[in-house]
mmCIF file of C-alpha atoms (C1' of nucleotides) and ligand atoms in Angstrom:
data_model
loop_
_atom_site.group_PDB
_atom_site.id
_atom_site.type_symbol
_atom_site.label_atom_id
_atom_site.label_comp_id
_atom_site.label_asym_id
_atom_site.label_seq_id
_atom_site.Cartn_x
_atom_site.Cartn_y
_atom_site.Cartn_z
ATOM 1 C CA MET A 100 28.625 -6.059 -34.804
ATOM 2 C CA VAL A 101 31.083 -3.307 -34.418
ATOM 3 C CA SER A 102 32.743 -3.536 -37.813
ATOM 4 C CA LYS A 103 29.918 -2.151 -39.787
ATOM 5 C CA LEU A 104 30.070 1.149 -37.961
ATOM 6 C CA ARG A 105 33.819 1.198 -38.478
ATOM 7 C CA GLN A 106 33.325 0.640 -42.222
ATOM 8 C CA ASP A 107 30.797 3.383 -42.439
ATOM 9 C CA ILE A 108 33.139 5.778 -40.818
ATOM 10 C CA ALA A 109 36.113 4.652 -42.786
ATOM 11 C CA ALA A 110 33.993 5.081 -45.943
ATOM 12 C CA LYS A 111 33.778 8.745 -45.078
ATOM 13 C CA GLY A 112 30.721 8.342 -42.971
ATOM 14 C CA GLU A 113 27.950 8.909 -45.476
ATOM 15 C CA SER A 114 25.187 10.326 -43.344
ATOM 16 C CA GLY A 115 22.327 8.309 -44.687
ATOM 17 C CA GLY A 116 24.249 5.151 -45.092
ATOM 18 C CA GLY A 117 25.172 3.273 -42.039
ATOM 19 C CA ALA A 118 23.397 1.509 -39.280
ATOM 20 C CA LEU A 119 24.583 -1.235 -37.047
ATOM 21 C CA GLY A 120 22.148 -3.208 -34.938
ATOM 22 C CA GLY A 121 20.292 0.036 -34.636
ATOM 23 C CA LEU A 122 23.411 2.243 -34.448
ATOM 24 C CA ARG A 123 23.466 4.965 -37.019
ATOM 25 C CA MET A 124 26.363 6.939 -38.315
ATOM 26 C CA THR A 125 24.904 10.314 -37.598
ATOM 27 C CA LYS A 126 26.356 13.736 -38.423
ATOM 28 C CA GLN A 127 27.137 14.261 -34.721
ATOM 29 C CA ARG A 128 28.967 11.006 -34.302
ATOM 30 C CA LYS A 129 30.980 11.537 -37.483
ATOM 31 C CA LEU A 130 31.813 15.099 -36.361
ATOM 32 C CA VAL A 131 32.962 14.006 -32.965
ATOM 33 C CA TYR A 132 35.077 11.278 -34.484
ATOM 34 C CA ASP A 133 36.551 13.755 -37.012
ATOM 35 C CA VAL A 134 37.424 16.181 -34.222
ATOM 36 C CA LEU A 135 39.363 13.387 -32.520
ATOM 37 C CA LEU A 136 41.176 12.464 -35.768
ATOM 38 C CA ASP A 137 41.993 16.088 -36.612
ATOM 39 C CA GLU A 138 43.920 17.000 -33.462
ATOM 40 C CA ARG A 139 45.331 13.931 -31.753
ATOM 41 C CA ASP A 140 46.070 15.647 -28.537
ATOM 42 C CA HIS A 141 43.734 13.675 -26.361
ATOM 43 C CA PRO A 142 41.040 16.275 -25.705
ATOM 44 C CA THR A 143 38.576 16.030 -22.849
ATOM 45 C CA ALA A 144 34.858 15.759 -23.540
ATOM 46 C CA THR A 145 34.516 19.522 -22.971
ATOM 47 C CA GLU A 146 37.334 20.258 -25.426
ATOM 48 C CA VAL A 147 35.787 17.998 -27.991
ATOM 49 C CA TYR A 148 32.505 19.799 -27.384
ATOM 50 C CA MET A 149 34.112 23.271 -27.958
ATOM 51 C CA ARG A 150 35.845 22.086 -31.163
ATOM 52 C CA SER A 151 32.616 20.464 -32.415
ATOM 53 C CA LYS A 152 30.586 23.548 -31.756
ATOM 54 C CA GLN A 153 32.742 25.440 -34.270
ATOM 55 C CA ARG A 154 31.566 23.169 -37.012
ATOM 56 C CA MET A 155 28.047 22.484 -35.756
ATOM 57 C CA SER A 156 26.894 25.203 -33.438
ATOM 58 C CA SER A 157 23.780 23.299 -32.426
ATOM 59 C CA ILE A 158 25.574 20.307 -30.958
ATOM 60 C CA SER A 159 25.170 19.830 -27.212
ATOM 61 C CA LEU A 160 27.595 18.671 -24.574
ATOM 62 C CA ALA A 161 25.272 15.748 -23.708
ATOM 63 C CA THR A 162 25.428 14.585 -27.336
ATOM 64 C CA VAL A 163 29.227 14.847 -27.280
ATOM 65 C CA TYR A 164 29.247 12.579 -24.258
ATOM 66 C CA ASN A 165 26.785 10.256 -25.937
ATOM 67 C CA CYS A 166 28.889 10.087 -29.112
ATOM 68 C CA LEU A 167 32.144 9.516 -27.192
ATOM 69 C CA GLU A 168 30.497 6.735 -25.298
ATOM 70 C CA THR A 169 29.057 5.180 -28.474
ATOM 71 C CA LEU A 170 32.411 5.430 -30.339
ATOM 72 C CA SER A 171 34.193 3.985 -27.347
ATOM 73 C CA ALA A 172 31.744 1.100 -27.061
ATOM 74 C CA ALA A 173 32.155 0.482 -30.784
ATOM 75 C CA GLY A 174 35.897 0.248 -30.282
ATOM 76 C CA LEU A 175 36.752 3.206 -32.553
ATOM 77 C CA VAL A 176 37.967 5.374 -29.767
ATOM 78 C CA LYS A 177 39.773 4.799 -26.489
ATOM 79 C CA GLN A 178 38.795 6.542 -23.300
ATOM 80 C CA VAL A 179 41.938 7.562 -21.490
ATOM 81 C CA ASN A 180 41.901 8.060 -17.777
ATOM 82 C CA VAL A 181 44.769 9.717 -15.919
ATOM 83 C CA GLY A 182 44.383 10.032 -12.217
ATOM 84 C CA ARG A 183 41.250 11.909 -11.230
ATOM 85 C CA ASP A 184 41.295 14.217 -14.193
ATOM 86 C CA ALA A 185 38.576 14.322 -16.750
ATOM 87 C CA SER A 186 38.624 11.484 -19.275
ATOM 88 C CA ARG A 187 40.426 12.128 -22.487
ATOM 89 C CA TYR A 188 39.741 10.513 -25.781
ATOM 90 C CA CYS A 189 42.096 8.948 -28.335
ATOM 91 C CA PRO A 190 41.449 7.496 -31.816
ATOM 92 C CA ASN A 191 44.721 5.541 -31.806
ATOM 93 C CA LEU A 192 43.671 1.939 -31.670
ATOM 94 C CA ALA A 193 47.145 0.452 -31.407
ATOM 95 C CA GLN A 194 48.112 -0.734 -27.987
ATOM 96 C CA HIS A 195 49.849 2.114 -26.334
ATOM 97 C CA ALA A 196 50.431 3.795 -23.003
ATOM 98 C CA HIS A 197 49.994 7.502 -22.108
ATOM 99 C CA PHE A 198 52.543 9.868 -20.746
ATOM 100 C CA ILE A 199 51.241 12.977 -19.087
ATOM 101 C CA CYS A 200 53.576 15.933 -18.560
ATOM 102 C CA VAL A 201 52.872 17.532 -15.201
ATOM 103 C CA LYS A 202 54.363 20.821 -16.443
ATOM 104 C CA CYS A 203 52.655 21.351 -19.792
ATOM 105 C CA GLU A 204 49.785 18.933 -19.314
ATOM 106 C CA GLN A 205 50.246 17.411 -22.683
ATOM 107 C CA VAL A 206 49.430 13.805 -23.256
ATOM 108 C CA LEU A 207 51.690 11.674 -25.447
ATOM 109 C CA ASP A 208 51.168 8.291 -26.918
ATOM 110 C CA ILE A 209 53.845 5.710 -25.929
ATOM 111 C CA ASP A 210 54.150 2.756 -28.253
ATOM 112 C CA LEU A 211 55.011 -0.687 -27.297
ATOM 113 C CA LYS A 212 58.471 -1.787 -28.313
ATOM 114 C CA ASN A 213 58.783 -4.217 -31.124
ATOM 115 C CA ASP A 214 58.312 -7.884 -30.116
ATOM 116 C CA LYS A 215 57.410 -6.895 -26.589
ATOM 117 C CA GLU A 216 54.162 -7.396 -24.737
ATOM 118 C CA VAL A 217 52.882 -5.655 -21.656
ATOM 119 C CA GLU A 218 51.729 -8.817 -20.005
ATOM 120 C CA SER A 219 55.211 -10.349 -20.070
ATOM 121 C CA VAL A 220 56.452 -8.319 -17.092
ATOM 122 C CA TRP A 221 53.547 -9.043 -14.764
ATOM 123 C CA GLU A 222 52.908 -12.059 -12.563
ATOM 124 C CA LEU A 223 49.352 -12.589 -13.824
ATOM 125 C CA PRO A 224 47.011 -14.745 -11.779
ATOM 126 C CA GLU A 225 46.362 -18.111 -13.320
ATOM 127 C CA GLY A 226 42.979 -18.338 -14.939
ATOM 128 C CA ALA A 227 42.234 -14.619 -15.141
ATOM 129 C CA ARG A 228 40.849 -13.119 -18.298
ATOM 130 C CA ILE A 229 42.199 -9.662 -19.135
ATOM 131 C CA ASP A 230 39.931 -7.551 -21.267
ATOM 132 C CA GLN A 231 41.541 -4.138 -20.901
ATOM 133 C CA LEU A 232 44.897 -2.754 -19.958
ATOM 134 C CA GLU A 233 45.540 0.875 -19.093
ATOM 135 C CA VAL A 234 49.046 2.246 -18.585
ATOM 136 C CA ALA A 235 49.544 5.862 -17.544
ATOM 137 C CA MET A 236 52.809 7.556 -16.736
ATOM 138 C CA LYS A 237 53.252 10.875 -15.158
ATOM 139 C CA GLY A 238 56.366 12.949 -15.306
ATOM 140 C CA VAL A 239 58.106 15.728 -17.217
ATOM 141 C CA CYS A 240 58.191 15.577 -20.972
ATOM 142 C CA PRO A 241 61.501 16.009 -22.890
ATOM 143 C CA ASP A 242 60.681 19.626 -23.852
ATOM 144 C CA CYS A 243 59.827 20.772 -20.345
ATOM 145 C CA ASN A 244 62.663 18.772 -18.904
ATOM 146 C CA ALA A 245 65.184 20.604 -21.157
ATOM 147 C CA ALA A 246 63.560 23.968 -20.468
ATOM 148 C CA GLU A 247 63.784 23.278 -16.770
ATOM 149 C CA LYS A 248 67.518 22.652 -16.754
ATOM 150 C CA GLU A 249 68.195 25.837 -18.742
ATOM 151 C CA VAL A 250 66.250 28.449 -16.925
ATOM 152 C CA GLY A 251 66.217 27.623 -13.203
ATOM 153 C CA GLY A 252 69.167 25.458 -12.258
ATOM 154 C CA ASN A 253 67.612 24.736 -8.857
ATOM 155 C CA GLY A 254 66.880 21.090 -8.349
ATOM 156 C CA MET B 105 61.168 15.018 4.551
ATOM 157 C CA VAL B 106 58.876 12.038 4.223
ATOM 158 C CA SER B 107 60.872 9.504 6.104
ATOM 159 C CA LYS B 108 60.204 10.931 9.515
ATOM 160 C CA LEU B 109 56.453 10.393 9.209
ATOM 161 C CA ARG B 110 57.140 6.856 7.983
ATOM 162 C CA GLN B 111 59.292 6.188 11.006
ATOM 163 C CA ASP B 112 56.679 7.528 13.388
ATOM 164 C CA ILE B 113 54.100 5.289 11.919
ATOM 165 C CA ALA B 114 56.396 2.264 11.776
ATOM 166 C CA ALA B 115 57.165 2.901 15.428
ATOM 167 C CA LYS B 116 53.567 2.182 16.147
ATOM 168 C CA GLY B 117 52.532 5.780 15.683
ATOM 169 C CA GLU B 118 52.921 7.240 19.132
ATOM 170 C CA SER B 119 50.398 10.033 19.216
ATOM 171 C CA GLY B 120 52.532 12.635 20.862
ATOM 172 C CA GLY B 121 55.704 11.715 19.076
ATOM 173 C CA GLY B 122 55.978 12.599 15.473
ATOM 174 C CA ALA B 123 56.096 15.686 13.381
ATOM 175 C CA LEU B 124 57.543 16.260 9.969
ATOM 176 C CA GLY B 125 58.117 19.709 8.656
ATOM 177 C CA GLY B 126 54.906 20.513 10.470
ATOM 178 C CA LEU B 127 53.204 17.202 9.706
ATOM 179 C CA ARG B 128 51.961 15.404 12.836
ATOM 180 C CA MET B 129 51.113 11.785 13.301
ATOM 181 C CA THR B 130 47.660 12.346 14.623
ATOM 182 C CA LYS B 131 45.147 9.795 15.919
ATOM 183 C CA GLN B 132 43.108 10.232 12.779
ATOM 184 C CA ARG B 133 46.026 9.684 10.404
ATOM 185 C CA LYS B 134 47.180 6.692 12.335
ATOM 186 C CA LEU B 135 43.669 5.299 12.322
ATOM 187 C CA VAL B 136 43.201 5.734 8.551
ATOM 188 C CA TYR B 137 46.531 4.133 7.928
ATOM 189 C CA ASP B 138 45.692 1.205 10.215
ATOM 190 C CA VAL B 139 42.387 0.657 8.427
ATOM 191 C CA LEU B 140 44.321 0.373 5.198
ATOM 192 C CA LEU B 141 46.754 -2.071 6.687
ATOM 193 C CA ASP B 142 44.106 -4.172 8.318
ATOM 194 C CA GLU B 143 42.134 -5.011 5.213
ATOM 195 C CA ARG B 144 44.115 -4.748 2.064
ATOM 196 C CA ASP B 145 41.246 -4.840 -0.294
ATOM 197 C CA HIS B 146 41.740 -1.361 -1.769
ATOM 198 C CA PRO B 147 38.819 0.411 -0.104
ATOM 199 C CA THR B 148 37.446 3.685 -1.424
ATOM 200 C CA ALA B 149 37.541 6.876 0.692
ATOM 201 C CA THR B 150 33.915 6.223 1.769
ATOM 202 C CA GLU B 151 34.755 2.658 2.769
ATOM 203 C CA VAL B 152 37.753 3.841 4.734
ATOM 204 C CA TYR B 153 35.485 6.351 6.345
ATOM 205 C CA MET B 154 32.938 3.713 7.390
ATOM 206 C CA ARG B 155 35.603 1.411 8.800
ATOM 207 C CA SER B 156 37.277 4.311 10.609
ATOM 208 C CA LYS B 157 34.022 5.370 12.218
ATOM 209 C CA GLN B 158 33.662 2.065 13.907
ATOM 210 C CA ARG B 159 36.808 2.836 15.877
ATOM 211 C CA MET B 160 36.425 6.586 16.193
ATOM 212 C CA SER B 161 32.858 7.694 15.802
ATOM 213 C CA SER B 162 33.706 11.386 15.644
ATOM 214 C CA ILE B 163 35.893 11.148 12.516
ATOM 215 C CA SER B 164 34.567 12.958 9.473
ATOM 216 C CA LEU B 165 34.650 12.108 5.779
ATOM 217 C CA ALA B 166 36.511 15.329 5.108
ATOM 218 C CA THR B 167 39.207 14.220 7.539
ATOM 219 C CA VAL B 168 39.457 10.862 5.920
ATOM 220 C CA TYR B 169 40.014 12.545 2.609
ATOM 221 C CA ASN B 170 42.576 14.786 4.217
ATOM 222 C CA CYS B 171 44.383 11.856 5.782
ATOM 223 C CA LEU B 172 44.441 9.853 2.650
ATOM 224 C CA GLU B 173 45.816 12.846 0.827
ATOM 225 C CA THR B 174 48.488 13.405 3.437
ATOM 226 C CA LEU B 175 49.483 9.715 3.547
ATOM 227 C CA SER B 176 49.651 9.561 -0.198
ATOM 228 C CA ALA B 177 51.715 12.754 -0.414
ATOM 229 C CA ALA B 178 54.025 11.275 2.232
ATOM 230 C CA GLY B 179 54.409 8.198 0.132
ATOM 231 C CA LEU B 180 52.982 5.758 2.652
ATOM 232 C CA VAL B 181 49.873 4.941 0.580
ATOM 233 C CA LYS B 182 49.139 4.740 -3.067
ATOM 234 C CA GLN B 183 46.032 6.188 -4.630
ATOM 235 C CA VAL B 184 44.667 3.713 -7.109
ATOM 236 C CA ASN B 185 42.522 4.925 -10.043
ATOM 237 C CA VAL B 186 40.569 2.543 -12.187
ATOM 238 C CA GLY B 187 38.623 4.072 -14.952
ATOM 239 C CA ARG B 188 36.140 6.686 -13.681
ATOM 240 C CA ASP B 189 35.451 4.877 -10.465
ATOM 241 C CA ALA B 190 36.160 6.325 -7.063
ATOM 242 C CA SER B 191 39.786 6.240 -6.058
ATOM 243 C CA ARG B 192 40.932 3.356 -3.992
ATOM 244 C CA TYR B 193 43.799 3.290 -1.542
ATOM 245 C CA CYS B 194 46.578 0.794 -1.090
ATOM 246 C CA PRO B 195 49.393 0.567 1.507
ATOM 247 C CA ASN B 196 51.494 -1.757 -0.657
ATOM 248 C CA LEU B 197 54.478 0.310 -1.642
ATOM 249 C CA ALA B 198 56.122 -2.250 -3.912
ATOM 250 C CA GLN B 199 55.756 -1.564 -7.585
ATOM 251 C CA HIS B 200 52.644 -3.372 -8.686
ATOM 252 C CA ALA B 201 49.660 -3.239 -11.024
ATOM 253 C CA HIS B 202 46.019 -3.615 -10.291
ATOM 254 C CA PHE B 203 43.575 -6.095 -11.622
ATOM 255 C CA ILE B 204 39.898 -5.293 -11.309
ATOM 256 C CA CYS B 205 37.346 -7.976 -11.741
ATOM 257 C CA VAL B 206 34.280 -6.653 -13.571
ATOM 258 C CA LYS B 207 32.170 -9.422 -12.024
ATOM 259 C CA CYS B 208 32.917 -9.282 -8.323
ATOM 260 C CA GLU B 209 34.591 -5.840 -8.326
ATOM 261 C CA GLN B 210 37.557 -7.018 -6.281
ATOM 262 C CA VAL B 211 40.912 -5.400 -6.755
ATOM 263 C CA LEU B 212 44.015 -7.555 -6.820
ATOM 264 C CA ASP B 213 47.601 -6.578 -6.585
ATOM 265 C CA ILE B 214 49.674 -7.823 -9.456
ATOM 266 C CA ASP B 215 53.391 -8.094 -8.802
ATOM 267 C CA LEU B 216 56.148 -7.446 -11.214
ATOM 268 C CA LYS B 217 57.957 -10.558 -12.396
ATOM 269 C CA ASN B 218 61.432 -11.151 -11.048
ATOM 270 C CA ASP B 219 64.145 -9.256 -12.964
ATOM 271 C CA LYS B 220 61.559 -7.525 -15.152
ATOM 272 C CA GLU B 221 60.793 -3.806 -15.332
ATOM 273 C CA VAL B 222 57.739 -2.089 -16.595
ATOM 274 C CA GLU B 223 59.648 0.465 -18.626
ATOM 275 C CA SER B 224 61.422 -2.170 -20.698
ATOM 276 C CA VAL B 225 58.479 -2.787 -23.039
ATOM 277 C CA TRP B 226 57.718 0.847 -23.827
ATOM 278 C CA GLU B 227 59.319 3.042 -26.367
ATOM 279 C CA LEU B 228 59.929 5.904 -23.935
ATOM 280 C CA PRO B 229 60.650 9.367 -25.359
ATOM 281 C CA GLU B 230 64.289 10.377 -24.945
ATOM 282 C CA GLY B 231 64.772 12.877 -22.206
ATOM 283 C CA ALA B 232 61.551 12.367 -20.375
ATOM 284 C CA ARG B 233 61.452 11.915 -16.606
ATOM 285 C CA ILE B 234 58.928 9.477 -15.305
ATOM 286 C CA ASP B 235 57.727 10.071 -11.759
ATOM 287 C CA GLN B 236 54.781 7.779 -11.602
ATOM 288 C CA LEU B 237 53.481 4.760 -13.395
ATOM 289 C CA GLU B 238 49.973 3.369 -13.070
ATOM 290 C CA VAL B 239 48.909 0.079 -14.543
ATOM 291 C CA ALA B 240 45.307 -1.087 -14.359
ATOM 292 C CA MET B 241 43.852 -4.197 -15.872
ATOM 293 C CA LYS B 242 40.180 -5.027 -16.176
ATOM 294 C CA GLY B 243 38.805 -8.460 -16.721
ATOM 295 C CA VAL B 244 37.411 -11.480 -14.935
ATOM 296 C CA CYS B 245 39.274 -12.897 -11.999
ATOM 297 C CA PRO B 246 40.147 -16.636 -11.752
ATOM 298 C CA ASP B 247 37.299 -17.381 -9.296
ATOM 299 C CA CYS B 248 34.601 -15.661 -11.355
ATOM 300 C CA ASN B 249 35.996 -17.085 -14.531
ATOM 301 C CA ALA B 250 35.719 -20.617 -13.181
ATOM 302 C CA ALA B 251 32.180 -19.962 -11.789
ATOM 303 C CA GLU B 252 31.179 -18.621 -15.136
ATOM 304 C CA LYS B 253 32.160 -21.771 -17.032
ATOM 305 C CA GLU B 254 30.337 -24.042 -14.591
ATOM 306 C CA VAL B 255 26.925 -22.410 -14.259
ATOM 307 C CA GLY B 256 25.958 -20.794 -17.489
ATOM 308 C CA GLY B 257 27.738 -22.490 -20.424
ATOM 309 C CA ASN B 258 26.618 -19.683 -22.731
ATOM 310 C CA GLY B 259 29.580 -17.883 -24.128
ATOM 311 C "C1'" DA C 55 51.005 26.110 33.522
ATOM 312 C "C1'" DT C 56 50.018 30.138 30.305
ATOM 313 C "C1'" DT C 57 50.400 32.061 26.099
ATOM 314 C "C1'" DG C 58 50.536 32.559 21.191
ATOM 315 C "C1'" DA C 59 51.392 30.438 16.729
ATOM 316 C "C1'" DT C 60 50.427 26.757 13.788
ATOM 317 C "C1'" DA C 61 48.376 22.486 12.291
ATOM 318 C "C1'" DT C 62 44.532 19.716 12.058
ATOM 319 C "C1'" DC C 63 39.640 18.509 12.309
ATOM 320 C "C1'" DA C 64 34.793 18.723 11.314
ATOM 321 C "C1'" DA C 65 30.509 20.129 9.040
ATOM 322 C "C1'" DG C 66 28.565 21.594 5.396
ATOM 323 C "C1'" DA C 67 28.666 24.267 1.056
ATOM 324 C "C1'" DA C 68 30.620 24.301 -3.466
ATOM 325 C "C1'" DT C 69 32.617 22.352 -7.527
ATOM 326 C "C1'" DT C 70 33.221 19.303 -11.423
ATOM 327 C "C1'" DA C 71 32.705 15.607 -14.395
ATOM 328 C "C1'" DT C 72 29.411 12.764 -15.706
ATOM 329 C "C1'" DT C 73 24.847 10.571 -16.085
ATOM 330 C "C1'" DC C 74 19.995 10.680 -16.217
ATOM 331 C "C1'" DT C 75 15.298 12.303 -17.734
ATOM 332 C "C1'" DA C 76 11.985 13.631 -20.710
ATOM 333 C "C1'" DA C 77 10.501 15.948 -24.581
ATOM 334 C "C1'" DA C 78 11.609 17.104 -29.481
ATOM 335 C "C1'" DT C 79 13.606 15.579 -33.809
ATOM 336 C "C1'" DA C 80 15.266 12.535 -37.250
ATOM 337 C "C1'" DA C 81 15.743 8.394 -39.598
ATOM 338 C "C1'" DA C 82 14.232 3.705 -40.820
ATOM 339 C "C1'" DA C 83 10.700 0.359 -41.520
ATOM 340 C "C1'" DA C 84 6.191 -0.838 -42.714
ATOM 341 C "C1'" DT D 234 2.299 8.229 -45.180
ATOM 342 C "C1'" DT D 235 2.158 6.261 -40.792
ATOM 343 C "C1'" DT D 236 4.475 3.892 -37.272
ATOM 344 C "C1'" DT D 237 8.405 2.598 -34.837
ATOM 345 C "C1'" DT D 238 12.834 3.211 -33.136
ATOM 346 C "C1'" DA D 239 17.088 5.756 -32.434
ATOM 347 C "C1'" DT D 240 19.096 10.030 -31.459
ATOM 348 C "C1'" DT D 241 19.588 14.647 -29.900
ATOM 349 C "C1'" DT D 242 18.977 18.264 -26.748
ATOM 350 C "C1'" DA D 243 18.477 21.015 -22.405
ATOM 351 C "C1'" DG D 244 18.475 20.884 -18.062
ATOM 352 C "C1'" DA D 245 18.123 18.343 -13.704
ATOM 353 C "C1'" DA D 246 20.389 15.000 -10.814
ATOM 354 C "C1'" DT D 247 24.250 12.470 -9.070
ATOM 355 C "C1'" DA D 248 28.588 11.287 -7.024
ATOM 356 C "C1'" DA D 249 33.213 11.993 -5.852
ATOM 357 C "C1'" DT D 250 36.011 15.277 -4.366
ATOM 358 C "C1'" DT D 251 37.604 19.807 -2.847
ATOM 359 C "C1'" DC D 252 36.941 24.093 -0.477
ATOM 360 C "C1'" DT D 253 35.652 27.173 3.377
ATOM 361 C "C1'" DT D 254 35.378 28.352 7.891
ATOM 362 C "C1'" DG D 255 35.241 28.086 12.671
ATOM 363 C "C1'" DA D 256 36.410 24.951 16.461
ATOM 364 C "C1'" DT D 257 40.192 22.056 18.561
ATOM 365 C "C1'" DA D 258 44.373 20.217 19.348
ATOM 366 C "C1'" DT D 259 49.280 20.407 19.485
ATOM 367 C "C1'" DC D 260 53.687 22.705 19.630
ATOM 368 C "C1'" DA D 261 57.190 25.980 21.199
ATOM 369 C "C1'" DA D 262 58.371 29.255 24.027
ATOM 370 C "C1'" DT D 263 57.834 31.676 28.052
HETATM 371 MN MN1 MN E 202 46.472 7.790 -26.985
HETATM 372 MN MN1 MN E 203 47.483 -2.263 -4.617
HETATM 373 ZN ZN1 ZN E 204 55.785 19.088 -20.817
HETATM 374 ZN ZN1 ZN E 205 35.846 -11.784 -9.736
#
DNA sequence: ATTGATATCAAGAATTATTCTAAATAAAAA
DNA sequence: TTTTTATTTAGAATAATTCTTGATATCAAT
């Protein structure tokens, strides 16, 4: 169901080509996806909108929301939620966590260690089915941490 | 800084007693905290508001938000975010994850396994400082999972 | 107890991210 | 081409949360 859309996009998203149970690989969807692939800094919907507008001035914010929703539902993109902030979007499909620096606001991908699995540390209830797992860390990134120690030695 | 407020509350929250760098243990704060302790089902701010109103009809939603914020900042309560949904609040201070059943919407605490730590599975960037870690899982809880298999065998 | 300073509360307005609605457009199917 | 269906667009609507402001309550000192 989902794989056809993925193929279409992987195959450079030919605009007339792909459909998937009614889902089409439209210019807007391709564009939004490209924007996410181009700068992998976990932009918000509004940021995706602004970047998309530079390449297609007619695109609307509603469409960007629609496309992000469609791509997420298709499994091509992950919606990243950190606290109450606006959702961010990420085309990295590997299982990973997110680290948000409270100083510079940047969002980093955190990979799983080799041979480790997230579930292994948690006392999961017997008989539960887990579909989704979100891990968000907040703190100070290496860069900001280093800068902090240099400049103001108060802490 | 924070411990004084905690003491006050632990000491049954005597209304005249506690202050903390200007922070007072008011009737409203005590009430909101009690509501959270009474039913540990991770209520939303609105749910806390409704429960609080039954005991203090004059309390306002704004105040409930204020109290939840204050208690969270003081470290007595954890704000739990799951996807885009309204924040939920939890007085369980032990490190734990949250499991949300997409069927019955209930939120379960998931404890860390003995001798395990969350950080151990992640490839953390050298030099980063982690202040906060949120783990949310979505899926179907044991009860709903069992019920699902019985009734409609379509899957 | 009275006063003055400060913290908190309460009501409603404002904000923000997101979703919804409805009409216009584009693509696919017939 | 005609018909059907999916998608886009603009703007309205919604929902959670935050902000603003004046009223109350508490505290610290007199
Ligand atoms: Mn990511
Ligand atoms: Mn909890
Ligand atoms: Zn940083
Ligand atoms: Zn359930």
